[in-house]
Amino acid sequence: MMKFESGYTVETVFDGSKLGIEPHSVEVLPNGDLLILDSSNSNLYKISSSLSLYSRPKLITGSADGYSGYVDGKLREARMNHPKGLTVDDGGNVYIADTDNMSIRKISDTGVTTIAGGKWSRGNGHLDGPSGDAKFSNDFDVVYIGSSCSLLVIDRGNKAIREIQLHFDDCAHQYGSGFPLGIAVLIAAGFFGYMLALLQRRVGSIVASQDEQGILKASTVNQNPYQMQLKSSVRPPLIPTEDEQRETRRKLFRVFRENGCTNWSICC
């Protein structure tokens, strides 16, 4: 049972039959332009994103005469052999699933290179390891994964998904400054974690100090008032003590005796 949803229209914006181009796959460049992979003629074209029936694509690599082969080097001198898939990294480099050559090609401003496989004389197969020794089937596609800076290979012939780690420089453009966002987040998280630990330690020490002061105050308040020491008064008492009175009489008697007065009542 089909449920049809209306409201859509279909329009032809590029007609390759009039230009001898057979689009097999399309990919968008970071600047918005489109890449058209012509598998039948083993060519790669670039065209403006403002597609129209009058658009004329530009040949990037391959042969205008449709010659296939396996040649690395300058863009217009390189040859592919009926490629079936392509993907683009953040730096604008193009990766081609060159299926009949059982290799993965990289197209940049400097030319075309092979980054994995390519030893087609050994036949296809399933072999991991160094890229020069790796083997693929003759039916696979490639997908760029920016978050892991890698290339996924959907190896249909081997019923497997393979991964190729790319150079960091090919992925750094998505971070602007060239510094990986994941690493920056980890560093920031570590820094804030460290600062939070310092803050918790500081708050803990303040709370502990306040608790100790509260305990001391509580022990002072609960102390028996009769056990508390009396502070010494700065002002001497108004009534002399008995010892002080005795010492005063002794000094007066000495003075009277030295002056020849022996009768206390008469001298006074």
PDB file of C-alpha atoms in Angstrom:
ATOM      1  CA  MET A   1       0.000   0.000   0.000  1.00  0.00           C
ATOM      2  CA  MET A   2       1.407   3.369  -1.014  1.00  0.00           C
ATOM      3  CA  LYS A   3       0.757   6.598   0.878  1.00  0.00           C
ATOM      4  CA  PHE A   4       1.502   9.521  -1.396  1.00  0.00           C
ATOM      5  CA  GLU A   5       2.586  12.882   0.055  1.00  0.00           C
ATOM      6  CA  SER A   6       1.893  15.774  -2.289  1.00  0.00           C
ATOM      7  CA  GLY A   7       3.502  19.194  -2.505  1.00  0.00           C
ATOM      8  CA  TYR A   8       6.784  18.309  -4.205  1.00  0.00           C
ATOM      9  CA  THR A   9       8.031  18.975  -7.755  1.00  0.00           C
ATOM     10  CA  VAL A  10      10.764  17.383  -9.853  1.00  0.00           C
ATOM     11  CA  GLU A  11      12.979  19.464 -12.136  1.00  0.00           C
ATOM     12  CA  THR A  12      15.990  18.623 -14.272  1.00  0.00           C
ATOM     13  CA  VAL A  13      18.822  21.016 -13.427  1.00  0.00           C
ATOM     14  CA  PHE A  14      21.640  19.261 -15.279  1.00  0.00           C
ATOM     15  CA  ASP A  15      21.411  17.200 -18.446  1.00  0.00           C
ATOM     16  CA  GLY A  16      24.636  15.271 -18.978  1.00  0.00           C
ATOM     17  CA  SER A  17      23.386  13.511 -22.101  1.00  0.00           C
ATOM     18  CA  LYS A  18      23.993  16.665 -24.113  1.00  0.00           C
ATOM     19  CA  LEU A  19      27.549  16.976 -22.767  1.00  0.00           C
ATOM     20  CA  GLY A  20      28.689  13.369 -22.879  1.00  0.00           C
ATOM     21  CA  ILE A  21      28.707  13.146 -19.085  1.00  0.00           C
ATOM     22  CA  GLU A  22      27.078  10.316 -17.138  1.00  0.00           C
ATOM     23  CA  PRO A  23      26.662  11.383 -13.482  1.00  0.00           C
ATOM     24  CA  HIS A  24      27.088   8.489 -11.078  1.00  0.00           C
ATOM     25  CA  SER A  25      27.624  10.287  -7.762  1.00  0.00           C
ATOM     26  CA  VAL A  26      27.591  13.874  -6.466  1.00  0.00           C
ATOM     27  CA  GLU A  27      29.395  15.476  -3.527  1.00  0.00           C
ATOM     28  CA  VAL A  28      29.363  19.030  -2.146  1.00  0.00           C
ATOM     29  CA  LEU A  29      32.604  20.957  -1.617  1.00  0.00           C
ATOM     30  CA  PRO A  30      33.106  23.210   1.450  1.00  0.00           C
ATOM     31  CA  ASN A  31      32.647  26.303  -0.766  1.00  0.00           C
ATOM     32  CA  GLY A  32      29.286  25.039  -2.034  1.00  0.00           C
ATOM     33  CA  ASP A  33      30.373  23.859  -5.480  1.00  0.00           C
ATOM     34  CA  LEU A  34      29.380  20.370  -6.620  1.00  0.00           C
ATOM     35  CA  LEU A  35      31.558  17.480  -7.722  1.00  0.00           C
ATOM     36  CA  ILE A  36      30.140  15.108 -10.317  1.00  0.00           C
ATOM     37  CA  LEU A  37      31.691  11.668 -10.656  1.00  0.00           C
ATOM     38  CA  ASP A  38      31.305  10.126 -14.110  1.00  0.00           C
ATOM     39  CA  SER A  39      31.970   6.448 -13.514  1.00  0.00           C
ATOM     40  CA  SER A  40      31.462   5.342 -17.096  1.00  0.00           C
ATOM     41  CA  ASN A  41      34.063   7.764 -18.451  1.00  0.00           C
ATOM     42  CA  SER A  42      36.307   7.675 -15.328  1.00  0.00           C
ATOM     43  CA  ASN A  43      36.191  11.453 -14.920  1.00  0.00           C
ATOM     44  CA  LEU A  44      35.587  13.955 -12.116  1.00  0.00           C
ATOM     45  CA  TYR A  45      33.903  17.304 -12.804  1.00  0.00           C
ATOM     46  CA  LYS A  46      33.179  20.430 -10.785  1.00  0.00           C
ATOM     47  CA  ILE A  47      30.142  22.613 -11.319  1.00  0.00           C
ATOM     48  CA  SER A  48      28.650  25.667  -9.609  1.00  0.00           C
ATOM     49  CA  SER A  49      25.949  25.011  -7.031  1.00  0.00           C
ATOM     50  CA  SER A  50      23.563  27.250  -8.994  1.00  0.00           C
ATOM     51  CA  LEU A  51      22.635  24.425 -11.334  1.00  0.00           C
ATOM     52  CA  SER A  52      20.758  25.036 -14.553  1.00  0.00           C
ATOM     53  CA  LEU A  53      20.376  23.433 -17.936  1.00  0.00           C
ATOM     54  CA  TYR A  54      22.984  25.865 -19.199  1.00  0.00           C
ATOM     55  CA  SER A  55      25.627  24.984 -16.594  1.00  0.00           C
ATOM     56  CA  ARG A  56      28.942  23.782 -17.951  1.00  0.00           C
ATOM     57  CA  PRO A  57      31.006  21.591 -15.623  1.00  0.00           C
ATOM     58  CA  LYS A  58      34.798  21.788 -15.470  1.00  0.00           C
ATOM     59  CA  LEU A  59      36.908  18.652 -15.818  1.00  0.00           C
ATOM     60  CA  ILE A  60      39.038  18.241 -12.671  1.00  0.00           C
ATOM     61  CA  THR A  61      40.813  14.982 -13.366  1.00  0.00           C
ATOM     62  CA  GLY A  62      40.556  12.251 -15.945  1.00  0.00           C
ATOM     63  CA  SER A  63      40.403  12.234 -19.715  1.00  0.00           C
ATOM     64  CA  ALA A  64      38.104  14.329 -21.864  1.00  0.00           C
ATOM     65  CA  ASP A  65      38.175  11.441 -24.327  1.00  0.00           C
ATOM     66  CA  GLY A  66      37.057   8.959 -21.683  1.00  0.00           C
ATOM     67  CA  TYR A  67      40.303   6.993 -21.335  1.00  0.00           C
ATOM     68  CA  SER A  68      40.584   4.935 -18.164  1.00  0.00           C
ATOM     69  CA  GLY A  69      43.682   3.537 -16.471  1.00  0.00           C
ATOM     70  CA  TYR A  70      45.789   3.844 -13.336  1.00  0.00           C
ATOM     71  CA  VAL A  71      48.018   6.910 -13.305  1.00  0.00           C
ATOM     72  CA  ASP A  72      48.862   9.187 -10.367  1.00  0.00           C
ATOM     73  CA  GLY A  73      50.352  12.639 -10.744  1.00  0.00           C
ATOM     74  CA  LYS A  74      49.060  15.900 -12.179  1.00  0.00           C
ATOM     75  CA  LEU A  75      45.310  16.415 -12.223  1.00  0.00           C
ATOM     76  CA  ARG A  76      44.806  16.339 -15.993  1.00  0.00           C
ATOM     77  CA  GLU A  77      47.292  13.515 -16.495  1.00  0.00           C
ATOM     78  CA  ALA A  78      45.893  11.177 -13.835  1.00  0.00           C
ATOM     79  CA  ARG A  79      43.664   8.256 -14.789  1.00  0.00           C
ATOM     80  CA  MET A  80      41.031   6.262 -12.897  1.00  0.00           C
ATOM     81  CA  ASN A  81      39.228   3.054 -13.757  1.00  0.00           C
ATOM     82  CA  HIS A  82      35.444   3.351 -13.450  1.00  0.00           C
ATOM     83  CA  PRO A  83      35.295   4.791  -9.890  1.00  0.00           C
ATOM     84  CA  LYS A  84      32.014   4.323  -8.017  1.00  0.00           C
ATOM     85  CA  GLY A  85      32.174   6.649  -5.002  1.00  0.00           C
ATOM     86  CA  LEU A  86      33.658   9.872  -3.656  1.00  0.00           C
ATOM     87  CA  THR A  87      33.766  11.943  -0.481  1.00  0.00           C
ATOM     88  CA  VAL A  88      35.312  15.282   0.565  1.00  0.00           C
ATOM     89  CA  ASP A  89      37.154  16.193   3.785  1.00  0.00           C
ATOM     90  CA  ASP A  90      37.104  19.560   5.557  1.00  0.00           C
ATOM     91  CA  GLY A  91      40.168  20.725   3.657  1.00  0.00           C
ATOM     92  CA  GLY A  92      38.516  20.166   0.291  1.00  0.00           C
ATOM     93  CA  ASN A  93      40.506  17.024  -0.550  1.00  0.00           C
ATOM     94  CA  VAL A  94      38.546  14.469  -2.563  1.00  0.00           C
ATOM     95  CA  TYR A  95      38.735  10.708  -1.931  1.00  0.00           C
ATOM     96  CA  ILE A  96      37.727   8.391  -4.750  1.00  0.00           C
ATOM     97  CA  ALA A  97      36.643   4.766  -4.490  1.00  0.00           C
ATOM     98  CA  ASP A  98      38.478   3.618  -7.630  1.00  0.00           C
ATOM     99  CA  THR A  99      36.775   0.245  -7.654  1.00  0.00           C
ATOM    100  CA  ASP A 100      38.195  -1.397 -10.772  1.00  0.00           C
ATOM    101  CA  ASN A 101      41.689  -0.457  -9.586  1.00  0.00           C
ATOM    102  CA  MET A 102      40.719  -1.674  -6.083  1.00  0.00           C
ATOM    103  CA  SER A 103      42.300   1.445  -4.632  1.00  0.00           C
ATOM    104  CA  ILE A 104      41.452   4.655  -2.825  1.00  0.00           C
ATOM    105  CA  ARG A 105      42.704   7.793  -4.525  1.00  0.00           C
ATOM    106  CA  LYS A 106      43.194  11.254  -3.048  1.00  0.00           C
ATOM    107  CA  ILE A 107      42.725  14.340  -5.204  1.00  0.00           C
ATOM    108  CA  SER A 108      44.132  17.642  -3.956  1.00  0.00           C
ATOM    109  CA  ASP A 109      45.404  20.859  -5.489  1.00  0.00           C
ATOM    110  CA  THR A 110      48.812  19.253  -5.997  1.00  0.00           C
ATOM    111  CA  GLY A 111      47.536  16.243  -7.917  1.00  0.00           C
ATOM    112  CA  VAL A 112      46.323  12.673  -7.524  1.00  0.00           C
ATOM    113  CA  THR A 113      47.832  10.053  -5.202  1.00  0.00           C
ATOM    114  CA  THR A 114      46.946   6.595  -3.919  1.00  0.00           C
ATOM    115  CA  ILE A 115      46.427   6.271  -0.158  1.00  0.00           C
ATOM    116  CA  ALA A 116      45.372   2.605   0.090  1.00  0.00           C
ATOM    117  CA  GLY A 117      45.253  -0.525  -2.025  1.00  0.00           C
ATOM    118  CA  GLY A 118      46.085  -0.309  -5.688  1.00  0.00           C
ATOM    119  CA  LYS A 119      48.079  -3.489  -6.151  1.00  0.00           C
ATOM    120  CA  TRP A 120      45.433  -4.853  -8.452  1.00  0.00           C
ATOM    121  CA  SER A 121      47.851  -7.346  -9.955  1.00  0.00           C
ATOM    122  CA  ARG A 122      47.494  -9.336  -6.727  1.00  0.00           C
ATOM    123  CA  GLY A 123      43.736  -9.472  -7.190  1.00  0.00           C
ATOM    124  CA  ASN A 124      41.030  -8.346  -4.823  1.00  0.00           C
ATOM    125  CA  GLY A 125      40.622  -9.615  -1.287  1.00  0.00           C
ATOM    126  CA  HIS A 126      40.251  -8.598   2.336  1.00  0.00           C
ATOM    127  CA  LEU A 127      43.521  -7.609   3.968  1.00  0.00           C
ATOM    128  CA  ASP A 128      44.053  -5.000   6.690  1.00  0.00           C
ATOM    129  CA  GLY A 129      47.364  -3.438   7.664  1.00  0.00           C
ATOM    130  CA  PRO A 130      49.616  -0.777   6.138  1.00  0.00           C
ATOM    131  CA  SER A 131      47.753   1.034   3.370  1.00  0.00           C
ATOM    132  CA  GLY A 132      50.183  -0.155   0.720  1.00  0.00           C
ATOM    133  CA  ASP A 133      49.445  -3.799   1.571  1.00  0.00           C
ATOM    134  CA  ALA A 134      45.688  -3.454   2.113  1.00  0.00           C
ATOM    135  CA  LYS A 135      43.267  -5.214  -0.204  1.00  0.00           C
ATOM    136  CA  PHE A 136      39.673  -4.372  -1.103  1.00  0.00           C
ATOM    137  CA  SER A 137      36.964  -5.969  -3.173  1.00  0.00           C
ATOM    138  CA  ASN A 138      35.888  -4.451  -6.482  1.00  0.00           C
ATOM    139  CA  ASP A 139      32.677  -3.097  -4.955  1.00  0.00           C
ATOM    140  CA  PHE A 140      33.154  -0.459  -2.267  1.00  0.00           C
ATOM    141  CA  ASP A 141      32.440   3.172  -1.406  1.00  0.00           C
ATOM    142  CA  VAL A 142      34.037   5.781   0.882  1.00  0.00           C
ATOM    143  CA  VAL A 143      32.620   8.196   3.486  1.00  0.00           C
ATOM    144  CA  TYR A 144      34.526  10.944   5.309  1.00  0.00           C
ATOM    145  CA  ILE A 145      33.976  11.165   9.101  1.00  0.00           C
ATOM    146  CA  GLY A 146      35.189  14.519  10.406  1.00  0.00           C
ATOM    147  CA  SER A 147      34.648  13.768  14.113  1.00  0.00           C
ATOM    148  CA  SER A 148      37.193  10.938  14.012  1.00  0.00           C
ATOM    149  CA  CYS A 149      39.322  12.332  11.162  1.00  0.00           C
ATOM    150  CA  SER A 150      38.956   9.091   9.276  1.00  0.00           C
ATOM    151  CA  LEU A 151      37.691   7.544   6.093  1.00  0.00           C
ATOM    152  CA  LEU A 152      35.152   4.729   6.268  1.00  0.00           C
ATOM    153  CA  VAL A 153      35.292   2.174   3.483  1.00  0.00           C
ATOM    154  CA  ILE A 154      32.002   0.372   2.857  1.00  0.00           C
ATOM    155  CA  ASP A 155      33.489  -2.780   1.391  1.00  0.00           C
ATOM    156  CA  ARG A 156      30.355  -4.416  -0.021  1.00  0.00           C
ATOM    157  CA  GLY A 157      32.208  -7.227  -1.735  1.00  0.00           C
ATOM    158  CA  ASN A 158      33.748  -8.285   1.586  1.00  0.00           C
ATOM    159  CA  LYS A 159      30.610  -7.449   3.604  1.00  0.00           C
ATOM    160  CA  ALA A 160      32.716  -5.208   5.850  1.00  0.00           C
ATOM    161  CA  ILE A 161      33.249  -1.632   6.943  1.00  0.00           C
ATOM    162  CA  ARG A 162      36.891  -0.600   7.053  1.00  0.00           C
ATOM    163  CA  GLU A 163      38.483   2.543   8.495  1.00  0.00           C
ATOM    164  CA  ILE A 164      41.491   4.602   7.421  1.00  0.00           C
ATOM    165  CA  GLN A 165      42.877   7.270   9.749  1.00  0.00           C
ATOM    166  CA  LEU A 166      43.628  10.458   7.822  1.00  0.00           C
ATOM    167  CA  HIS A 167      46.317  13.056   8.415  1.00  0.00           C
ATOM    168  CA  PHE A 168      45.370  15.652  11.005  1.00  0.00           C
ATOM    169  CA  ASP A 169      46.029  18.511   8.560  1.00  0.00           C
ATOM    170  CA  ASP A 170      43.233  17.193   6.351  1.00  0.00           C
ATOM    171  CA  CYS A 171      40.706  17.478   9.185  1.00  0.00           C
ATOM    172  CA  ALA A 172      41.928  20.556  11.080  1.00  0.00           C
ATOM    173  CA  HIS A 173      39.976  23.029   8.942  1.00  0.00           C
ATOM    174  CA  GLN A 174      36.756  22.261  10.789  1.00  0.00           C
ATOM    175  CA  TYR A 175      38.287  23.619  14.012  1.00  0.00           C
ATOM    176  CA  GLY A 176      39.282  26.985  12.579  1.00  0.00           C
ATOM    177  CA  SER A 177      42.402  27.382  14.714  1.00  0.00           C
ATOM    178  CA  GLY A 178      43.694  23.953  13.730  1.00  0.00           C
ATOM    179  CA  PHE A 179      43.268  22.672  17.281  1.00  0.00           C
ATOM    180  CA  PRO A 180      40.981  19.617  17.742  1.00  0.00           C
ATOM    181  CA  LEU A 181      37.733  20.507  19.448  1.00  0.00           C
ATOM    182  CA  GLY A 182      37.734  17.254  21.427  1.00  0.00           C
ATOM    183  CA  ILE A 183      41.150  17.963  22.910  1.00  0.00           C
ATOM    184  CA  ALA A 184      40.141  21.539  23.727  1.00  0.00           C
ATOM    185  CA  VAL A 185      37.048  20.290  25.531  1.00  0.00           C
ATOM    186  CA  LEU A 186      39.100  17.780  27.516  1.00  0.00           C
ATOM    187  CA  ILE A 187      41.611  20.455  28.538  1.00  0.00           C
ATOM    188  CA  ALA A 188      38.823  22.838  29.531  1.00  0.00           C
ATOM    189  CA  ALA A 189      37.078  20.104  31.502  1.00  0.00           C
ATOM    190  CA  GLY A 190      40.314  19.244  33.291  1.00  0.00           C
ATOM    191  CA  PHE A 191      40.968  22.892  34.133  1.00  0.00           C
ATOM    192  CA  PHE A 192      37.487  23.506  35.505  1.00  0.00           C
ATOM    193  CA  GLY A 193      37.633  20.230  37.419  1.00  0.00           C
ATOM    194  CA  TYR A 194      40.900  21.316  39.012  1.00  0.00           C
ATOM    195  CA  MET A 195      39.475  24.734  39.929  1.00  0.00           C
ATOM    196  CA  LEU A 196      36.360  23.099  41.369  1.00  0.00           C
ATOM    197  CA  ALA A 197      38.499  20.803  43.499  1.00  0.00           C
ATOM    198  CA  LEU A 198      40.440  23.800  44.843  1.00  0.00           C
ATOM    199  CA  LEU A 199      37.190  25.611  45.598  1.00  0.00           C
ATOM    200  CA  GLN A 200      35.753  22.599  47.412  1.00  0.00           C
ATOM    201  CA  ARG A 201      38.925  22.262  49.439  1.00  0.00           C
ATOM    202  CA  ARG A 202      38.847  25.957  50.365  1.00  0.00           C
ATOM    203  CA  VAL A 203      35.186  25.847  51.357  1.00  0.00           C
ATOM    204  CA  GLY A 204      35.821  22.681  53.365  1.00  0.00           C
ATOM    205  CA  SER A 205      38.635  24.317  55.329  1.00  0.00           C
ATOM    206  CA  ILE A 206      36.458  27.383  56.053  1.00  0.00           C
ATOM    207  CA  VAL A 207      33.575  25.221  57.260  1.00  0.00           C
ATOM    208  CA  ALA A 208      35.915  23.153  59.427  1.00  0.00           C
ATOM    209  CA  SER A 209      37.370  26.328  60.983  1.00  0.00           C
ATOM    210  CA  GLN A 210      33.903  27.672  61.723  1.00  0.00           C
ATOM    211  CA  ASP A 211      32.907  24.358  63.290  1.00  0.00           C
ATOM    212  CA  GLU A 212      35.948  24.457  65.580  1.00  0.00           C
ATOM    213  CA  GLN A 213      35.149  28.030  66.643  1.00  0.00           C
ATOM    214  CA  GLY A 214      31.545  27.027  67.317  1.00  0.00           C
ATOM    215  CA  ILE A 215      32.696  24.157  69.530  1.00  0.00           C
ATOM    216  CA  LEU A 216      34.997  26.469  71.520  1.00  0.00           C
ATOM    217  CA  LYS A 217      32.208  29.008  71.995  1.00  0.00           C
ATOM    218  CA  ALA A 218      29.803  26.296  73.067  1.00  0.00           C
ATOM    219  CA  SER A 219      32.272  24.935  75.633  1.00  0.00           C
ATOM    220  CA  THR A 220      32.777  28.465  77.040  1.00  0.00           C
ATOM    221  CA  VAL A 221      29.039  29.086  77.328  1.00  0.00           C
ATOM    222  CA  ASN A 222      28.419  25.714  79.011  1.00  0.00           C
ATOM    223  CA  GLN A 223      31.227  26.204  81.551  1.00  0.00           C
ATOM    224  CA  ASN A 224      30.211  26.562  85.252  1.00  0.00           C
ATOM    225  CA  PRO A 225      30.381  30.288  86.121  1.00  0.00           C
ATOM    226  CA  TYR A 226      31.913  29.429  89.506  1.00  0.00           C
ATOM    227  CA  GLN A 227      34.786  27.693  87.753  1.00  0.00           C
ATOM    228  CA  MET A 228      35.651  30.738  85.665  1.00  0.00           C
ATOM    229  CA  GLN A 229      38.668  32.714  86.754  1.00  0.00           C
ATOM    230  CA  LEU A 230      38.054  36.233  87.989  1.00  0.00           C
ATOM    231  CA  LYS A 231      39.970  38.914  86.216  1.00  0.00           C
ATOM    232  CA  SER A 232      42.224  40.951  88.444  1.00  0.00           C
ATOM    233  CA  SER A 233      40.937  44.473  89.106  1.00  0.00           C
ATOM    234  CA  VAL A 234      43.137  47.314  88.029  1.00  0.00           C
ATOM    235  CA  ARG A 235      41.964  49.580  90.891  1.00  0.00           C
ATOM    236  CA  PRO A 236      43.193  48.580  94.445  1.00  0.00           C
ATOM    237  CA  PRO A 237      40.478  47.686  96.972  1.00  0.00           C
ATOM    238  CA  LEU A 238      39.130  50.501  99.210  1.00  0.00           C
ATOM    239  CA  ILE A 239      39.549  48.492 102.465  1.00  0.00           C
ATOM    240  CA  PRO A 240      43.120  47.279 103.066  1.00  0.00           C
ATOM    241  CA  THR A 241      43.637  43.652 103.876  1.00  0.00           C
ATOM    242  CA  GLU A 242      44.689  42.534 107.388  1.00  0.00           C
ATOM    243  CA  ASP A 243      48.285  41.960 106.303  1.00  0.00           C
ATOM    244  CA  GLU A 244      48.458  45.437 104.826  1.00  0.00           C
ATOM    245  CA  GLN A 245      47.133  46.962 108.105  1.00  0.00           C
ATOM    246  CA  ARG A 246      49.729  45.041 110.183  1.00  0.00           C
ATOM    247  CA  GLU A 247      52.564  46.169 107.899  1.00  0.00           C
ATOM    248  CA  THR A 248      51.409  49.803 108.151  1.00  0.00           C
ATOM    249  CA  ARG A 249      51.406  49.709 112.016  1.00  0.00           C
ATOM    250  CA  ARG A 250      54.879  48.149 112.028  1.00  0.00           C
ATOM    251  CA  LYS A 251      56.285  50.932 109.853  1.00  0.00           C
ATOM    252  CA  LEU A 252      54.671  53.648 112.011  1.00  0.00           C
ATOM    253  CA  PHE A 253      56.059  52.129 115.238  1.00  0.00           C
ATOM    254  CA  ARG A 254      59.545  52.140 113.733  1.00  0.00           C
ATOM    255  CA  VAL A 255      59.218  55.811 112.843  1.00  0.00           C
ATOM    256  CA  PHE A 256      58.027  56.745 116.364  1.00  0.00           C
ATOM    257  CA  ARG A 257      60.787  54.780 118.026  1.00  0.00           C
ATOM    258  CA  GLU A 258      63.451  56.425 115.945  1.00  0.00           C
ATOM    259  CA  ASN A 259      62.061  59.816 116.955  1.00  0.00           C
ATOM    260  CA  GLY A 260      62.162  58.967 120.700  1.00  0.00           C
ATOM    261  CA  CYS A 261      58.415  58.479 121.224  1.00  0.00           C
ATOM    262  CA  THR A 262      57.663  55.355 123.232  1.00  0.00           C
ATOM    263  CA  ASN A 263      54.053  56.002 124.247  1.00  0.00           C
ATOM    264  CA  TRP A 264      51.715  55.288 121.286  1.00  0.00           C
ATOM    265  CA  SER A 265      48.784  57.218 122.632  1.00  0.00           C
ATOM    266  CA  ILE A 266      50.833  60.333 123.588  1.00  0.00           C
ATOM    267  CA  CYS A 267      52.645  60.520 120.257  1.00  0.00           C
ATOM    268  CA  CYS A 268      49.396  60.210 118.430  1.00  0.00           C
TER     269      CYS A 268
END
